[in-house]
Amino acid sequence: MTVVKLRKTLRQIGRLLAVHSMLDLMLMTRSTAEFWIWAITDTIMNAAAVAGMVMLATRFHGIGGWSQPQIIFMLGFGAFSKGMVNLLFGYNVSAISRRIGRGQLDHTLIQPQPLWMAFLTEGFNPAFGLPTLVPGGALLVWSLAHMQFHSGPAWWLRFVGYMFCSIAMVIAFQWLWGSTAFYAPRAAEEINSATSELMEDLKTFPLSGRSPAVRDMLLTAVPAGFVAWAPCAALLGVPGGLHPMLAPAASAIFCGLALLAFHRGLAYYQISGSQRYSDFGHRR
Amino acid sequence: MTMQSTEMVLELTNVTMRFRQRQRGTDLGSILRGLVSPVFKTVTALDGLSLRVARGEVVAYAGANGAGKSTTIKLCTGLIRPETGTVSALGLDPSRDRVKYVGRIGVVFGQRSELWFDQPVSASFNWKRVVWDIPDDRYKAMEGLVRELLGLDSFYNTTARELSLGQRMRADLGLALLHEPELLFLDEPTLGLDALAKKQMLNIIKHLNEQNNITAIVTSHDMSELEQLAGRIVLMHQGRMAFDGDFDMLRREFSDWRYLVIDTPGAAPVLNMADYIASDGSRHSYRFNTAEITVAELLARASAQQQINDVETHRPDIDEVIAGIYEKWSVGSPADQHVATKQTETVHPSL
């Protein structure tokens, strides 16, 4: 790719992110009542998602060899990763099975832009997404303040890298399963609701000291261990963690598998077409 | 319609598309067997279709339900690829050159909206400006043009979900035209619209064809509407092209019926070879088959009974002709012989 082309691509990505930010802001501010209802319910849901583990961690002063602040850090990391997924891949970009299953991929295919660019930008929703970073951010700040832990620029760089891997792993897992909607649109339309919930439930489960069977399962079939546990163990230097490069490698492998599954599904879609169309959720 | 050239903007060559439909029984045995060894029927949606469309043409693409219209539109917009044969549009392969190609075409699906539902129409237009990377000066010119032509001003800042169907369709058409497409695909663009909204829609498409030389492929079940719009009709039947020509040719080829209206001072003459329809004062209407009797013969018989003050003959309207064709096809009459028979076969998953 030439420098001119790269610059043009980056400029277009910037313009797309800006226009989607504006659409998101307009959607959020369409009604005062809806805004407040959404803000309150989302805060409750985000708080509920981490409350159980926080209470367990405080009650037992840590879990599985992890101290209380370390557990809170892992919860914060997981919640922040979820917030980032919400922020960057909303509007059923993360839950791709809905778009495929409802026959809505056609809308994207008639846009004159590569699919990667559409999916990278269409789900950007800062107005709705930014507040979902708050619970995770708050837990991270609290835990770092209670760990007597020196976090220099190199550590923060690693933090950003692991966060990127965590987000990539969540999206890859979603797309890997979401691609089944190419073959069974009706049955698999909501499969990403189930896979998202599965990942949410398991990602902050401390794997240190667990049996190899449980640990292996949560690092392969359902790679939830790579979303928060493995990156946090590496970042905090907790004994019993994995090799620091394993989480990035796993993310890369799962991203590759997800892309392969999506492309195969898309090739099938281009031969069979979609026999189904529902406008439910489309651009709403 | 106007300024047609010999430059072909769309060429389908010997295109075949087949889809599998699962066949299921309702008894327990069939249900359980279906899980292990499902049975499929192959349906031929398009069977060796070849079609060429020149720049500036407006083509009515018609056919009964299941004739292959939507499959053709999906092929031409690059959403699906042909099983065999080739599709070329604007010198590109719609599927392989998707990004380049879709920037030059416009698509309106009557049953699907491209508008952002919870946003004002103006926001969807601005979104399109960015995604299609339309230069500012061209965007401003086209935005002004479509707002004026389509009468969008009164609801330009209204949320799409609050629009009437007619307003939504106009806004959708405006959105499809913003980037000045060379080739426009309109799949049932007037579905559900009232008479006035339909008329507005048709006028706009005609205007764009005349002024901008846009090529348009329009599918609809409303033949009168298609006749107002298109100079050429392609009639599909069971995946094959059953007719390609103008509307008069279609009438001549598929309908021998004519209407005769005669004005007499007295009662309606009795004409044995024609069906009497109704009388309106001194005007009496009949329907007759030109294969059985000529107008001259009928008039001779009528004038033998009554003095004739005035005479009118006219062809049946296009909807009547098409309905007749579909009816013939559905019962497998001789008219069915020159079109394809749908091929079906039973296959198993290993195939």
PDB file of N, CA and C in Angstrom, chain B residues 148-222:
ATOM      1  N   GLU B 148     -35.476  18.761  -4.187  1.00  0.00           N
ATOM      2  CA  GLU B 148     -36.478  19.472  -4.975  1.00  0.00           C
ATOM      3  C   GLU B 148     -37.350  18.495  -5.764  1.00  0.00           C
ATOM      4  N   LEU B 149     -36.681  17.576  -6.464  1.00  0.00           N
ATOM      5  CA  LEU B 149     -37.420  16.633  -7.315  1.00  0.00           C
ATOM      6  C   LEU B 149     -38.361  15.740  -6.516  1.00  0.00           C
ATOM      7  N   LEU B 150     -37.868  15.280  -5.392  1.00  0.00           N
ATOM      8  CA  LEU B 150     -38.641  14.312  -4.605  1.00  0.00           C
ATOM      9  C   LEU B 150     -39.489  14.974  -3.525  1.00  0.00           C
ATOM     10  N   GLY B 151     -39.400  16.284  -3.419  1.00  0.00           N
ATOM     11  CA  GLY B 151     -40.193  17.003  -2.418  1.00  0.00           C
ATOM     12  C   GLY B 151     -39.847  16.574  -1.008  1.00  0.00           C
ATOM     13  N   LEU B 152     -38.561  16.528  -0.693  1.00  0.00           N
ATOM     14  CA  LEU B 152     -38.134  16.019   0.622  1.00  0.00           C
ATOM     15  C   LEU B 152     -38.102  17.098   1.707  1.00  0.00           C
ATOM     16  N   ASP B 153     -38.179  18.369   1.292  1.00  0.00           N
ATOM     17  CA  ASP B 153     -37.961  19.456   2.261  1.00  0.00           C
ATOM     18  C   ASP B 153     -38.880  19.384   3.478  1.00  0.00           C
ATOM     19  N   SER B 154     -40.135  19.018   3.229  1.00  0.00           N
ATOM     20  CA  SER B 154     -41.108  19.049   4.330  1.00  0.00           C
ATOM     21  C   SER B 154     -40.808  18.010   5.405  1.00  0.00           C
ATOM     22  N   PHE B 155     -40.032  16.994   5.096  1.00  0.00           N
ATOM     23  CA  PHE B 155     -39.722  15.988   6.128  1.00  0.00           C
ATOM     24  C   PHE B 155     -38.223  15.657   6.182  1.00  0.00           C
ATOM     25  N   TYR B 156     -37.397  16.569   5.693  1.00  0.00           N
ATOM     26  CA  TYR B 156     -35.962  16.310   5.612  1.00  0.00           C
ATOM     27  C   TYR B 156     -35.331  16.138   7.000  1.00  0.00           C
ATOM     28  N   ASN B 157     -35.894  16.846   7.986  1.00  0.00           N
ATOM     29  CA  ASN B 157     -35.328  16.739   9.340  1.00  0.00           C
ATOM     30  C   ASN B 157     -36.198  15.892  10.266  1.00  0.00           C
ATOM     31  N   THR B 158     -37.080  15.107   9.665  1.00  0.00           N
ATOM     32  CA  THR B 158     -37.940  14.226  10.457  1.00  0.00           C
ATOM     33  C   THR B 158     -37.293  12.846  10.540  1.00  0.00           C
ATOM     34  N   THR B 159     -37.478  12.214  11.697  1.00  0.00           N
ATOM     35  CA  THR B 159     -36.922  10.875  11.901  1.00  0.00           C
ATOM     36  C   THR B 159     -37.570   9.892  10.914  1.00  0.00           C
ATOM     37  N   ALA B 160     -36.761   9.023  10.334  1.00  0.00           N
ATOM     38  CA  ALA B 160     -37.256   8.103   9.296  1.00  0.00           C
ATOM     39  C   ALA B 160     -38.424   7.259   9.787  1.00  0.00           C
ATOM     40  N   ARG B 161     -38.389   6.832  11.063  1.00  0.00           N
ATOM     41  CA  ARG B 161     -39.461   5.964  11.543  1.00  0.00           C
ATOM     42  C   ARG B 161     -40.818   6.672  11.585  1.00  0.00           C
ATOM     43  N   GLU B 162     -40.796   8.005  11.557  1.00  0.00           N
ATOM     44  CA  GLU B 162     -42.060   8.743  11.624  1.00  0.00           C
ATOM     45  C   GLU B 162     -42.619   9.090  10.248  1.00  0.00           C
ATOM     46  N   LEU B 163     -41.946   8.676   9.187  1.00  0.00           N
ATOM     47  CA  LEU B 163     -42.403   9.010   7.836  1.00  0.00           C
ATOM     48  C   LEU B 163     -43.501   8.058   7.373  1.00  0.00           C
ATOM     49  N   SER B 164     -44.345   8.566   6.463  1.00  0.00           N
ATOM     50  CA  SER B 164     -45.311   7.671   5.831  1.00  0.00           C
ATOM     51  C   SER B 164     -44.535   6.802   4.843  1.00  0.00           C
ATOM     52  N   LEU B 165     -45.180   5.743   4.353  1.00  0.00           N
ATOM     53  CA  LEU B 165     -44.489   4.839   3.428  1.00  0.00           C
ATOM     54  C   LEU B 165     -44.043   5.587   2.169  1.00  0.00           C
ATOM     55  N   GLY B 166     -44.917   6.450   1.659  1.00  0.00           N
ATOM     56  CA  GLY B 166     -44.587   7.221   0.454  1.00  0.00           C
ATOM     57  C   GLY B 166     -43.388   8.123   0.686  1.00  0.00           C
ATOM     58  N   GLN B 167     -43.370   8.783   1.839  1.00  0.00           N
ATOM     59  CA  GLN B 167     -42.241   9.665   2.165  1.00  0.00           C
ATOM     60  C   GLN B 167     -40.959   8.857   2.305  1.00  0.00           C
ATOM     61  N   ARG B 168     -41.091   7.691   2.954  1.00  0.00           N
ATOM     62  CA  ARG B 168     -39.898   6.860   3.156  1.00  0.00           C
ATOM     63  C   ARG B 168     -39.329   6.390   1.822  1.00  0.00           C
ATOM     64  N   MET B 169     -40.224   6.002   0.909  1.00  0.00           N
ATOM     65  CA  MET B 169     -39.746   5.526  -0.387  1.00  0.00           C
ATOM     66  C   MET B 169     -39.068   6.643  -1.170  1.00  0.00           C
ATOM     67  N   ARG B 170     -39.633   7.850  -1.068  1.00  0.00           N
ATOM     68  CA  ARG B 170     -39.014   8.987  -1.753  1.00  0.00           C
ATOM     69  C   ARG B 170     -37.636   9.274  -1.160  1.00  0.00           C
ATOM     70  N   ALA B 171     -37.573   9.222   0.159  1.00  0.00           N
ATOM     71  CA  ALA B 171     -36.280   9.465   0.820  1.00  0.00           C
ATOM     72  C   ALA B 171     -35.274   8.382   0.443  1.00  0.00           C
ATOM     73  N   ASP B 172     -35.740   7.131   0.366  1.00  0.00           N
ATOM     74  CA  ASP B 172     -34.854   6.026  -0.018  1.00  0.00           C
ATOM     75  C   ASP B 172     -34.350   6.196  -1.439  1.00  0.00           C
ATOM     76  N   LEU B 173     -35.248   6.633  -2.329  1.00  0.00           N
ATOM     77  CA  LEU B 173     -34.831   6.853  -3.715  1.00  0.00           C
ATOM     78  C   LEU B 173     -33.813   7.996  -3.773  1.00  0.00           C
ATOM     79  N   GLY B 174     -34.087   9.052  -3.010  1.00  0.00           N
ATOM     80  CA  GLY B 174     -33.152  10.186  -2.959  1.00  0.00           C
ATOM     81  C   GLY B 174     -31.781   9.745  -2.491  1.00  0.00           C
ATOM     82  N   LEU B 175     -31.783   8.892  -1.479  1.00  0.00           N
ATOM     83  CA  LEU B 175     -30.520   8.375  -0.930  1.00  0.00           C
ATOM     84  C   LEU B 175     -29.767   7.563  -2.000  1.00  0.00           C
ATOM     85  N   ALA B 176     -30.531   6.782  -2.764  1.00  0.00           N
ATOM     86  CA  ALA B 176     -29.907   5.941  -3.802  1.00  0.00           C
ATOM     87  C   ALA B 176     -29.327   6.777  -4.941  1.00  0.00           C
ATOM     88  N   LEU B 177     -29.822   8.008  -5.093  1.00  0.00           N
ATOM     89  CA  LEU B 177     -29.401   8.828  -6.236  1.00  0.00           C
ATOM     90  C   LEU B 177     -28.285   9.813  -5.900  1.00  0.00           C
ATOM     91  N   LEU B 178     -28.009   9.974  -4.618  1.00  0.00           N
ATOM     92  CA  LEU B 178     -27.073  11.026  -4.182  1.00  0.00           C
ATOM     93  C   LEU B 178     -25.703  10.965  -4.853  1.00  0.00           C
ATOM     94  N   HIS B 179     -25.228   9.762  -5.133  1.00  0.00           N
ATOM     95  CA  HIS B 179     -23.884   9.633  -5.697  1.00  0.00           C
ATOM     96  C   HIS B 179     -23.920   9.559  -7.219  1.00  0.00           C
ATOM     97  N   GLU B 180     -25.060   9.935  -7.809  1.00  0.00           N
ATOM     98  CA  GLU B 180     -25.231   9.977  -9.269  1.00  0.00           C
ATOM     99  C   GLU B 180     -24.905   8.636  -9.918  1.00  0.00           C
ATOM    100  N   PRO B 181     -25.674   7.607  -9.567  1.00  0.00           N
ATOM    101  CA  PRO B 181     -25.382   6.280 -10.131  1.00  0.00           C
ATOM    102  C   PRO B 181     -25.644   6.242 -11.630  1.00  0.00           C
ATOM    103  N   GLU B 182     -24.861   5.406 -12.313  1.00  0.00           N
ATOM    104  CA  GLU B 182     -25.069   5.242 -13.759  1.00  0.00           C
ATOM    105  C   GLU B 182     -26.140   4.202 -14.030  1.00  0.00           C
ATOM    106  N   LEU B 183     -26.262   3.284 -13.077  1.00  0.00           N
ATOM    107  CA  LEU B 183     -27.172   2.157 -13.250  1.00  0.00           C
ATOM    108  C   LEU B 183     -28.007   2.027 -11.977  1.00  0.00           C
ATOM    109  N   LEU B 184     -29.317   1.987 -12.181  1.00  0.00           N
ATOM    110  CA  LEU B 184     -30.220   1.998 -11.019  1.00  0.00           C
ATOM    111  C   LEU B 184     -31.054   0.715 -11.013  1.00  0.00           C
ATOM    112  N   PHE B 185     -31.053   0.029  -9.877  1.00  0.00           N
ATOM    113  CA  PHE B 185     -31.892  -1.158  -9.729  1.00  0.00           C
ATOM    114  C   PHE B 185     -33.017  -0.832  -8.757  1.00  0.00           C
ATOM    115  N   LEU B 186     -34.228  -0.953  -9.234  1.00  0.00           N
ATOM    116  CA  LEU B 186     -35.370  -0.628  -8.390  1.00  0.00           C
ATOM    117  C   LEU B 186     -36.223  -1.884  -8.248  1.00  0.00           C
ATOM    118  N   ASP B 187     -36.179  -2.474  -7.082  1.00  0.00           N
ATOM    119  CA  ASP B 187     -36.929  -3.710  -6.850  1.00  0.00           C
ATOM    120  C   ASP B 187     -38.224  -3.358  -6.126  1.00  0.00           C
ATOM    121  N   GLU B 188     -39.317  -3.411  -6.845  1.00  0.00           N
ATOM    122  CA  GLU B 188     -40.638  -3.055  -6.316  1.00  0.00           C
ATOM    123  C   GLU B 188     -40.618  -1.680  -5.651  1.00  0.00           C
ATOM    124  N   PRO B 189     -40.234  -0.638  -6.379  1.00  0.00           N
ATOM    125  CA  PRO B 189     -40.076   0.665  -5.720  1.00  0.00           C
ATOM    126  C   PRO B 189     -41.382   1.326  -5.310  1.00  0.00           C
ATOM    127  N   THR B 190     -42.493   0.859  -5.858  1.00  0.00           N
ATOM    128  CA  THR B 190     -43.764   1.532  -5.524  1.00  0.00           C
ATOM    129  C   THR B 190     -44.663   0.652  -4.667  1.00  0.00           C
ATOM    130  N   LEU B 191     -44.061  -0.395  -4.111  1.00  0.00           N
ATOM    131  CA  LEU B 191     -44.838  -1.333  -3.297  1.00  0.00           C
ATOM    132  C   LEU B 191     -45.528  -0.606  -2.136  1.00  0.00           C
ATOM    133  N   GLY B 192     -46.829  -0.719  -2.098  1.00  0.00           N
ATOM    134  CA  GLY B 192     -47.585  -0.143  -0.982  1.00  0.00           C
ATOM    135  C   GLY B 192     -47.839   1.345  -1.081  1.00  0.00           C
ATOM    136  N   LEU B 193     -47.438   1.973  -2.176  1.00  0.00           N
ATOM    137  CA  LEU B 193     -47.640   3.426  -2.284  1.00  0.00           C
ATOM    138  C   LEU B 193     -49.040   3.746  -2.804  1.00  0.00           C
ATOM    139  N   ASP B 194     -49.564   4.909  -2.399  1.00  0.00           N
ATOM    140  CA  ASP B 194     -50.861   5.314  -2.942  1.00  0.00           C
ATOM    141  C   ASP B 194     -50.667   5.870  -4.355  1.00  0.00           C
ATOM    142  N   ALA B 195     -51.785   6.158  -5.021  1.00  0.00           N
ATOM    143  CA  ALA B 195     -51.730   6.525  -6.446  1.00  0.00           C
ATOM    144  C   ALA B 195     -50.848   7.756  -6.684  1.00  0.00           C
ATOM    145  N   LEU B 196     -50.986   8.764  -5.805  1.00  0.00           N
ATOM    146  CA  LEU B 196     -50.231   9.995  -6.000  1.00  0.00           C
ATOM    147  C   LEU B 196     -48.726   9.755  -5.791  1.00  0.00           C
ATOM    148  N   ALA B 197     -48.434   9.031  -4.727  1.00  0.00           N
ATOM    149  CA  ALA B 197     -47.016   8.749  -4.442  1.00  0.00           C
ATOM    150  C   ALA B 197     -46.388   7.940  -5.574  1.00  0.00           C
ATOM    151  N   LYS B 198     -47.157   6.986  -6.122  1.00  0.00           N
ATOM    152  CA  LYS B 198     -46.680   6.181  -7.244  1.00  0.00           C
ATOM    153  C   LYS B 198     -46.359   7.067  -8.427  1.00  0.00           C
ATOM    154  N   LYS B 199     -47.306   7.980  -8.721  1.00  0.00           N
ATOM    155  CA  LYS B 199     -47.139   8.855  -9.875  1.00  0.00           C
ATOM    156  C   LYS B 199     -45.883   9.715  -9.713  1.00  0.00           C
ATOM    157  N   GLN B 200     -45.694  10.231  -8.511  1.00  0.00           N
ATOM    158  CA  GLN B 200     -44.506  11.065  -8.241  1.00  0.00           C
ATOM    159  C   GLN B 200     -43.233  10.260  -8.465  1.00  0.00           C
ATOM    160  N   MET B 201     -43.269   9.040  -7.955  1.00  0.00           N
ATOM    161  CA  MET B 201     -42.093   8.170  -8.057  1.00  0.00           C
ATOM    162  C   MET B 201     -41.762   7.894  -9.529  1.00  0.00           C
ATOM    163  N   LEU B 202     -42.794   7.575 -10.293  1.00  0.00           N
ATOM    164  CA  LEU B 202     -42.583   7.262 -11.714  1.00  0.00           C
ATOM    165  C   LEU B 202     -42.054   8.479 -12.461  1.00  0.00           C
ATOM    166  N   ASN B 203     -42.624   9.657 -12.149  1.00  0.00           N
ATOM    167  CA  ASN B 203     -42.182  10.883 -12.822  1.00  0.00           C
ATOM    168  C   ASN B 203     -40.708  11.160 -12.554  1.00  0.00           C
ATOM    169  N   ILE B 204     -40.318  10.902 -11.335  1.00  0.00           N
ATOM    170  CA  ILE B 204     -38.919  11.173 -10.962  1.00  0.00           C
ATOM    171  C   ILE B 204     -37.961  10.250 -11.728  1.00  0.00           C
ATOM    172  N   ILE B 205     -38.338   8.982 -11.784  1.00  0.00           N
ATOM    173  CA  ILE B 205     -37.459   8.029 -12.486  1.00  0.00           C
ATOM    174  C   ILE B 205     -37.376   8.402 -13.972  1.00  0.00           C
ATOM    175  N   LYS B 206     -38.523   8.769 -14.549  1.00  0.00           N
ATOM    176  CA  LYS B 206     -38.539   9.194 -15.960  1.00  0.00           C
ATOM    177  C   LYS B 206     -37.653  10.418 -16.158  1.00  0.00           C
ATOM    178  N   HIS B 207     -37.813  11.371 -15.251  1.00  0.00           N
ATOM    179  CA  HIS B 207     -37.039  12.612 -15.342  1.00  0.00           C
ATOM    180  C   HIS B 207     -35.537  12.316 -15.312  1.00  0.00           C
ATOM    181  N   LEU B 208     -35.146  11.437 -14.375  1.00  0.00           N
ATOM    182  CA  LEU B 208     -33.716  11.126 -14.240  1.00  0.00           C
ATOM    183  C   LEU B 208     -33.186  10.408 -15.468  1.00  0.00           C
ATOM    184  N   ASN B 209     -34.022   9.579 -16.032  1.00  0.00           N
ATOM    185  CA  ASN B 209     -33.607   8.872 -17.248  1.00  0.00           C
ATOM    186  C   ASN B 209     -33.445   9.870 -18.402  1.00  0.00           C
ATOM    187  N   GLU B 210     -34.392  10.788 -18.513  1.00  0.00           N
ATOM    188  CA  GLU B 210     -34.339  11.752 -19.622  1.00  0.00           C
ATOM    189  C   GLU B 210     -33.217  12.766 -19.456  1.00  0.00           C
ATOM    190  N   GLN B 211     -33.063  13.250 -18.228  1.00  0.00           N
ATOM    191  CA  GLN B 211     -32.072  14.308 -17.995  1.00  0.00           C
ATOM    192  C   GLN B 211     -30.645  13.776 -17.824  1.00  0.00           C
ATOM    193  N   ASN B 212     -30.524  12.695 -17.078  1.00  0.00           N
ATOM    194  CA  ASN B 212     -29.179  12.208 -16.719  1.00  0.00           C
ATOM    195  C   ASN B 212     -28.779  10.934 -17.452  1.00  0.00           C
ATOM    196  N   ASN B 213     -29.688  10.440 -18.300  1.00  0.00           N
ATOM    197  CA  ASN B 213     -29.399   9.230 -19.078  1.00  0.00           C
ATOM    198  C   ASN B 213     -29.093   8.023 -18.176  1.00  0.00           C
ATOM    199  N   ILE B 214     -29.754   8.011 -17.027  1.00  0.00           N
ATOM    200  CA  ILE B 214     -29.563   6.873 -16.110  1.00  0.00           C
ATOM    201  C   ILE B 214     -30.201   5.625 -16.719  1.00  0.00           C
ATOM    202  N   THR B 215     -29.526   4.513 -16.583  1.00  0.00           N
ATOM    203  CA  THR B 215     -30.095   3.227 -16.999  1.00  0.00           C
ATOM    204  C   THR B 215     -30.808   2.642 -15.784  1.00  0.00           C
ATOM    205  N   ALA B 216     -32.008   2.136 -15.984  1.00  0.00           N
ATOM    206  CA  ALA B 216     -32.737   1.606 -14.824  1.00  0.00           C
ATOM    207  C   ALA B 216     -33.358   0.254 -15.141  1.00  0.00           C
ATOM    208  N   ILE B 217     -33.268  -0.622 -14.172  1.00  0.00           N
ATOM    209  CA  ILE B 217     -33.937  -1.923 -14.243  1.00  0.00           C
ATOM    210  C   ILE B 217     -34.978  -1.900 -13.134  1.00  0.00           C
ATOM    211  N   VAL B 218     -36.225  -2.025 -13.503  1.00  0.00           N
ATOM    212  CA  VAL B 218     -37.297  -1.888 -12.512  1.00  0.00           C
ATOM    213  C   VAL B 218     -38.117  -3.167 -12.452  1.00  0.00           C
ATOM    214  N   THR B 219     -38.271  -3.710 -11.260  1.00  0.00           N
ATOM    215  CA  THR B 219     -39.177  -4.855 -11.118  1.00  0.00           C
ATOM    216  C   THR B 219     -40.438  -4.368 -10.425  1.00  0.00           C
ATOM    217  N   SER B 220     -41.553  -4.913 -10.849  1.00  0.00           N
ATOM    218  CA  SER B 220     -42.816  -4.555 -10.214  1.00  0.00           C
ATOM    219  C   SER B 220     -43.860  -5.562 -10.661  1.00  0.00           C
ATOM    220  N   HIS B 221     -44.928  -5.662  -9.880  1.00  0.00           N
ATOM    221  CA  HIS B 221     -46.054  -6.494 -10.314  1.00  0.00           C
ATOM    222  C   HIS B 221     -47.105  -5.608 -10.967  1.00  0.00           C
ATOM    223  N   ASP B 222     -46.907  -4.286 -10.883  1.00  0.00           N
ATOM    224  CA  ASP B 222     -47.887  -3.358 -11.440  1.00  0.00           C
ATOM    225  C   ASP B 222     -47.483  -3.032 -12.884  1.00  0.00           C
TER     226      ASP B 222
END
